PDB file of C-alpha atoms in Angstrom:
ATOM      1  CA  THR A   1     -20.538   5.600 -40.951  1.00 59.00           C
ATOM      2  CA  LYS A   2     -21.431   2.417 -39.090  1.00 64.00           C
ATOM      3  CA  LYS A   3     -24.876   0.825 -38.974  1.00 65.00           C
ATOM      4  CA  VAL A   4     -25.913  -1.192 -35.906  1.00 64.00           C
ATOM      5  CA  ASP A   5     -29.065  -3.330 -35.836  1.00 63.00           C
ATOM      6  CA  LEU A   6     -30.700  -3.676 -32.440  1.00 59.00           C
ATOM      7  CA  GLN A   7     -31.943  -7.212 -31.801  1.00 55.00           C
ATOM      8  CA  ASN A   8     -34.537  -6.399 -29.150  1.00 55.00           C
ATOM      9  CA  SER A   9     -36.082  -3.031 -29.894  1.00 56.00           C
ATOM     10  CA  GLN A  10     -38.363  -3.242 -26.820  1.00 60.00           C
ATOM     11  CA  MET A  11     -35.348  -3.057 -24.487  1.00 58.00           C
ATOM     12  CA  GLY A  12     -33.289  -0.502 -26.406  1.00 60.00           C
ATOM     13  CA  GLY A  13     -29.736  -1.449 -27.247  1.00 63.00           C
ATOM     14  CA  GLU A  14     -26.106  -1.283 -26.387  1.00 67.00           C
ATOM     15  CA  PHE A  15     -23.156  -1.170 -28.726  1.00 69.00           C
ATOM     16  CA  LYS A  16     -19.483  -0.252 -28.703  1.00 75.00           C
ATOM     17  CA  ILE A  17     -17.646   1.900 -31.204  1.00 77.00           C
ATOM     18  CA  GLN A  18     -13.864   1.868 -31.351  1.00 82.00           C
ATOM     19  CA  LEU A  19     -12.014   4.599 -33.194  1.00 84.00           C
ATOM     20  CA  PRO A  20      -9.170   3.463 -35.442  1.00 85.00           C
ATOM     21  CA  GLY A  21      -5.637   3.892 -34.058  1.00 83.00           C
ATOM     22  CA  SER A  22      -4.968   6.481 -36.769  1.00 87.00           C
ATOM     23  CA  SER A  23      -7.749   8.777 -35.462  1.00 86.00           C
ATOM     24  CA  VAL A  24      -6.669  12.322 -34.771  1.00 90.00           C
ATOM     25  CA  PRO A  25      -7.556  14.313 -31.627  1.00 91.00           C
ATOM     26  CA  GLY A  26     -10.635  16.456 -31.993  1.00 91.00           C
ATOM     27  CA  GLY A  27     -14.399  16.465 -31.708  1.00 91.00           C
ATOM     28  CA  TYR A  28     -16.527  13.491 -32.763  1.00 89.00           C
ATOM     29  CA  SER A  29     -20.256  12.830 -32.711  1.00 87.00           C
ATOM     30  CA  ILE A  30     -22.481   9.789 -32.722  1.00 84.00           C
ATOM     31  CA  GLU A  31     -25.858  10.037 -34.402  1.00 84.00           C
ATOM     32  CA  ALA A  32     -28.612   7.454 -34.022  1.00 80.00           C
ATOM     33  CA  HIS A  33     -32.021   7.089 -35.604  1.00 78.00           C
ATOM     34  CA  TYR A  34     -34.439   4.952 -33.580  1.00 75.00           C
ATOM     35  CA  GLU A  35     -38.221   4.638 -33.917  1.00 77.00           C
ATOM     36  CA  ASN A  36     -38.482   7.735 -36.138  1.00 83.00           C
ATOM     37  CA  ARG A  37     -36.465   9.862 -33.697  1.00 85.00           C
ATOM     38  CA  ASP A  38     -32.938  11.219 -34.026  1.00 86.00           C
ATOM     39  CA  TYR A  39     -30.417  11.138 -31.177  1.00 83.00           C
ATOM     40  CA  MET A  40     -26.931  12.618 -31.019  1.00 87.00           C
ATOM     41  CA  ALA A  41     -24.026  12.665 -28.572  1.00 87.00           C
ATOM     42  CA  ALA A  42     -20.706  14.465 -28.949  1.00 90.00           C
ATOM     43  CA  PHE A  43     -17.345  13.695 -27.355  1.00 89.00           C
ATOM     44  CA  ARG A  44     -13.764  14.899 -27.578  1.00 89.00           C
ATOM     45  CA  VAL A  45     -10.590  12.866 -28.062  1.00 89.00           C
ATOM     46  CA  ALA A  46      -7.296  14.323 -26.827  1.00 86.00           C
ATOM     47  CA  TYR A  47      -3.783  13.171 -26.060  1.00 84.00           C
ATOM     48  CA  TYR A  48      -3.240  12.259 -22.397  1.00 79.00           C
ATOM     49  CA  VAL A  49      -1.196  14.844 -20.542  1.00 78.00           C
ATOM     50  CA  LYS A  50       0.124  13.864 -17.129  1.00 78.00           C
ATOM     51  CA  PRO A  51      -0.684  16.539 -14.554  1.00 79.00           C
ATOM     52  CA  PRO A  52       2.405  18.568 -13.597  1.00 85.00           C
ATOM     53  CA  PHE A  53       1.855  17.862  -9.875  1.00 92.00           C
ATOM     54  CA  ASP A  54      -0.124  15.574  -7.550  1.00 93.00           C
ATOM     55  CA  VAL A  55      -2.901  16.478  -5.119  1.00 95.00           C
ATOM     56  CA  SER A  56      -3.688  14.008  -2.306  1.00 95.00           C
ATOM     57  CA  ILE A  57      -6.640  14.267   0.074  1.00 96.00           C
ATOM     58  CA  MET A  58      -6.310  12.427   3.391  1.00 95.00           C
ATOM     59  CA  PHE A  59      -8.893  12.202   6.188  1.00 92.00           C
ATOM     60  CA  GLY A  60      -8.130  11.832   9.894  1.00 86.00           C
ATOM     61  CA  LYS A  61      -8.936   8.526  11.571  1.00 81.00           C
ATOM     62  CA  ASN A  62     -11.424  10.028  14.033  1.00 72.00           C
ATOM     63  CA  SER A  63     -14.545  10.235  11.875  1.00 73.00           C
ATOM     64  CA  GLY A  64     -18.097   9.494  12.928  1.00 73.00           C
ATOM     65  CA  VAL A  65     -21.440  11.007  13.765  1.00 76.00           C
ATOM     66  CA  ASN A  66     -21.046  13.956  16.182  1.00 77.00           C
ATOM     67  CA  LYS A  67     -17.237  13.770  15.878  1.00 81.00           C
ATOM     68  CA  GLU A  68     -14.898  16.423  14.523  1.00 83.00           C
ATOM     69  CA  THR A  69     -13.418  15.127  11.247  1.00 87.00           C
ATOM     70  CA  SER A  70     -10.252  16.743   9.945  1.00 90.00           C
ATOM     71  CA  GLY A  71      -8.287  16.285   6.780  1.00 93.00           C
ATOM     72  CA  THR A  72      -5.094  17.251   5.027  1.00 95.00           C
ATOM     73  CA  ILE A  73      -4.352  18.129   1.413  1.00 97.00           C
ATOM     74  CA  ALA A  74      -0.808  17.439   0.156  1.00 96.00           C
ATOM     75  CA  ILE A  75       0.372  19.169  -3.029  1.00 96.00           C
ATOM     76  CA  LYS A  76       3.664  17.918  -4.491  1.00 94.00           C
ATOM     77  CA  TYR A  77       5.529  17.805  -7.773  1.00 91.00           C
ATOM     78  CA  ALA A  78       6.143  14.361  -9.290  1.00 87.00           C
ATOM     79  CA  ASN A  79       9.662  14.332  -7.797  1.00 90.00           C
ATOM     80  CA  GLY A  80       8.166  14.687  -4.292  1.00 91.00           C
ATOM     81  CA  SER A  81       9.099  18.302  -3.619  1.00 93.00           C
ATOM     82  CA  PRO A  82       6.273  20.311  -2.005  1.00 95.00           C
ATOM     83  CA  ILE A  83       4.517  23.208  -3.701  1.00 94.00           C
ATOM     84  CA  LYS A  84       4.362  26.112  -1.280  1.00 92.00           C
ATOM     85  CA  ASP A  85       1.864  28.953  -1.666  1.00 93.00           C
ATOM     86  CA  ALA A  86      -0.327  26.972  -4.090  1.00 94.00           C
ATOM     87  CA  ASP A  87      -3.837  28.358  -4.501  1.00 94.00           C
ATOM     88  CA  VAL A  88      -6.351  25.769  -3.265  1.00 96.00           C
ATOM     89  CA  GLU A  89     -10.110  25.855  -3.717  1.00 96.00           C
ATOM     90  CA  LEU A  90     -11.828  23.436  -1.317  1.00 96.00           C
ATOM     91  CA  ASP A  91     -15.423  22.439  -2.062  1.00 95.00           C
ATOM     92  CA  ILE A  92     -17.259  20.181   0.426  1.00 93.00           C
ATOM     93  CA  LYS A  93     -20.634  18.611  -0.362  1.00 91.00           C
ATOM     94  CA  ARG A  94     -22.791  16.442   1.885  1.00 88.00           C
ATOM     95  CA  GLN A  95     -25.471  13.817   1.283  1.00 86.00           C
ATOM     96  CA  LYS A  96     -27.604  12.081   3.941  1.00 81.00           C
ATOM     97  CA  LEU A  97     -27.396   8.288   4.161  1.00 78.00           C
ATOM     98  CA  THR A  98     -29.570   5.496   5.491  1.00 72.00           C
ATOM     99  CA  ILE A  99     -29.357   1.714   5.585  1.00 66.00           C
ATOM    100  CA  VAL A 100     -32.392  -0.154   4.219  1.00 66.00           C
ATOM    101  CA  ALA A 101     -32.394  -3.968   4.400  1.00 56.00           C
ATOM    102  CA  GLY A 102     -28.609  -3.909   4.791  1.00 54.00           C
ATOM    103  CA  ASP A 103     -28.065  -1.784   1.663  1.00 63.00           C
ATOM    104  CA  LEU A 104     -26.691   1.741   1.682  1.00 63.00           C
ATOM    105  CA  GLN A 105     -29.267   4.247   0.386  1.00 65.00           C
ATOM    106  CA  TYR A 106     -28.850   7.927  -0.456  1.00 64.00           C
ATOM    107  CA  LEU A 107     -31.702  10.060   0.908  1.00 64.00           C
ATOM    108  CA  ASP A 108     -31.033  13.066  -1.338  1.00 60.00           C
ATOM    109  CA  ARG A 109     -30.757  12.798  -5.100  1.00 66.00           C
ATOM    110  CA  PHE A 110     -27.345  14.480  -5.112  1.00 70.00           C
ATOM    111  CA  PRO A 111     -24.851  15.956  -2.629  1.00 73.00           C
ATOM    112  CA  LEU A 112     -25.494  19.541  -1.489  1.00 79.00           C
ATOM    113  CA  ALA A 113     -22.716  22.103  -1.112  1.00 78.00           C
ATOM    114  CA  VAL A 114     -22.044  22.964   2.533  1.00 85.00           C
ATOM    115  CA  LYS A 115     -18.648  24.657   2.505  1.00 88.00           C
ATOM    116  CA  THR A 116     -16.354  26.360  -0.013  1.00 91.00           C
ATOM    117  CA  GLU A 117     -13.005  27.861   0.953  1.00 93.00           C
ATOM    118  CA  ASN A 118     -10.058  29.441  -0.830  1.00 95.00           C
ATOM    119  CA  LEU A 119      -6.848  28.402   0.925  1.00 95.00           C
ATOM    120  CA  MET A 120      -3.087  28.428   0.368  1.00 95.00           C
ATOM    121  CA  SER A 121      -0.582  25.638   0.966  1.00 95.00           C
ATOM    122  CA  ASP A 122       2.173  26.071   3.564  1.00 95.00           C
ATOM    123  CA  GLU A 123       5.928  25.633   2.992  1.00 95.00           C
ATOM    124  CA  LYS A 124       5.484  21.824   3.154  1.00 96.00           C
ATOM    125  CA  GLY A 125       2.785  21.885   0.460  1.00 95.00           C
ATOM    126  CA  MET A 126       0.092  21.027   3.036  1.00 97.00           C
ATOM    127  CA  VAL A 127      -3.370  22.432   3.739  1.00 96.00           C
ATOM    128  CA  ASN A 128      -5.426  21.424   6.792  1.00 96.00           C
ATOM    129  CA  PHE A 129      -9.225  21.461   6.763  1.00 94.00           C
ATOM    130  CA  SER A 130     -12.182  20.182   8.765  1.00 91.00           C
ATOM    131  CA  LEU A 131     -15.526  18.777   7.689  1.00 89.00           C
ATOM    132  CA  PRO A 132     -18.734  20.274   9.075  1.00 88.00           C
ATOM    133  CA  LEU A 133     -20.064  18.331  12.058  1.00 86.00           C
ATOM    134  CA  THR A 134     -22.936  15.948  11.299  1.00 84.00           C
ATOM    135  CA  ASN A 135     -25.429  14.247  13.596  1.00 82.00           C
ATOM    136  CA  GLU A 136     -26.525  11.571  11.108  1.00 81.00           C
ATOM    137  CA  PRO A 137     -24.886   9.128   8.677  1.00 82.00           C
ATOM    138  CA  THR A 138     -23.482  11.217   5.834  1.00 84.00           C
ATOM    139  CA  ARG A 139     -21.549  10.933   2.578  1.00 85.00           C
ATOM    140  CA  TYR A 140     -19.053  13.762   2.122  1.00 88.00           C
ATOM    141  CA  VAL A 141     -17.635  14.614  -1.311  1.00 91.00           C
ATOM    142  CA  VAL A 142     -14.467  16.725  -1.116  1.00 94.00           C
ATOM    143  CA  VAL A 143     -13.262  18.398  -4.316  1.00 95.00           C
ATOM    144  CA  VAL A 144      -9.899  20.184  -4.370  1.00 96.00           C
ATOM    145  CA  LYS A 145      -8.768  22.447  -7.225  1.00 95.00           C
ATOM    146  CA  ALA A 146      -5.117  23.356  -6.802  1.00 95.00           C
ATOM    147  CA  LYS A 147      -3.039  25.755  -8.897  1.00 92.00           C
ATOM    148  CA  ASP A 148       0.709  26.303  -8.698  1.00 88.00           C
ATOM    149  CA  LYS A 149       2.446  29.586  -9.569  1.00 83.00           C
ATOM    150  CA  SER A 150       2.771  28.611 -13.244  1.00 81.00           C
ATOM    151  CA  ALA A 151      -1.075  28.454 -13.403  1.00 71.00           C
ATOM    152  CA  PHE A 152      -1.327  24.694 -13.938  1.00 80.00           C
ATOM    153  CA  ARG A 153      -4.530  23.430 -12.323  1.00 88.00           C
ATOM    154  CA  VAL A 154      -5.120  19.919 -10.947  1.00 93.00           C
ATOM    155  CA  VAL A 155      -8.434  18.640  -9.560  1.00 94.00           C
ATOM    156  CA  ALA A 156      -8.754  15.817  -7.014  1.00 95.00           C
ATOM    157  CA  THR A 157     -11.914  14.298  -5.513  1.00 95.00           C
ATOM    158  CA  LYS A 158     -12.354  12.001  -2.527  1.00 95.00           C
ATOM    159  CA  GLU A 159     -15.396  10.670  -0.677  1.00 91.00           C
ATOM    160  CA  LEU A 160     -15.876   9.818   2.991  1.00 88.00           C
ATOM    161  CA  LEU A 161     -18.776   7.860   4.463  1.00 84.00           C
ATOM    162  CA  VAL A 162     -19.548   8.834   8.059  1.00 82.00           C
ATOM    163  CA  ASN A 163     -21.571   6.155   9.834  1.00 76.00           C
ATOM    164  CA  ILE A 164     -22.885   5.752  13.345  1.00 58.00           C
ATOM    165  CA  VAL A 165     -19.846   4.520  15.293  1.00 49.00           C
ATOM    166  CA  ASN A 166     -21.381   3.524  18.624  1.00 51.00           C
ATOM    167  CA  SER A 167     -24.751   1.966  17.972  1.00 53.00           C
ATOM    168  CA  PRO A 168     -27.056   1.802  21.014  1.00 55.00           C
ATOM    169  CA  LEU A 169     -28.328  -1.588  19.743  1.00 54.00           C
ATOM    170  CA  ASN A 170     -26.230  -4.600  20.748  1.00 51.00           C
ATOM    171  CA  LEU A 171     -27.229  -8.077  19.584  1.00 55.00           C
ATOM    172  CA  SER A 172     -25.651 -11.158  21.157  1.00 54.00           C
TER     173      SER A 172
END
């Protein structure tokens, strides 16, 4: 049990808790009592396990509004050998963008799913895909869940911002 006094109760508080090095993996919880209310958060501690293989997501160089954007997923063991016939679940989400006073703004509160596919890697451990065409600045979130034949699953996520490439406005 650790007690933390908050200096400025009007602004809430922030504190850090560090588990001792002798802590064992398992479930832990933090309980707080503030202004006659109870709060609780739970978290899990586990040993780090390196994934048995790597998943890389690469986008083509030709991306922009009203342009076909392609990508490639590479699935390889740590020694570099490809994983053929890996089961791949591709999930693509999209979020509209705008620029306000020079700052990037997200128009939607969260990305919306636009495409989900179940694919399989080829003999080189590769999977090709394409992003849905967009006619406005967009943030794509690509999530790949890959599984090899021994049922190990690795998840990779990558984002791509698609902006207007050729602006009709030219200042000189």
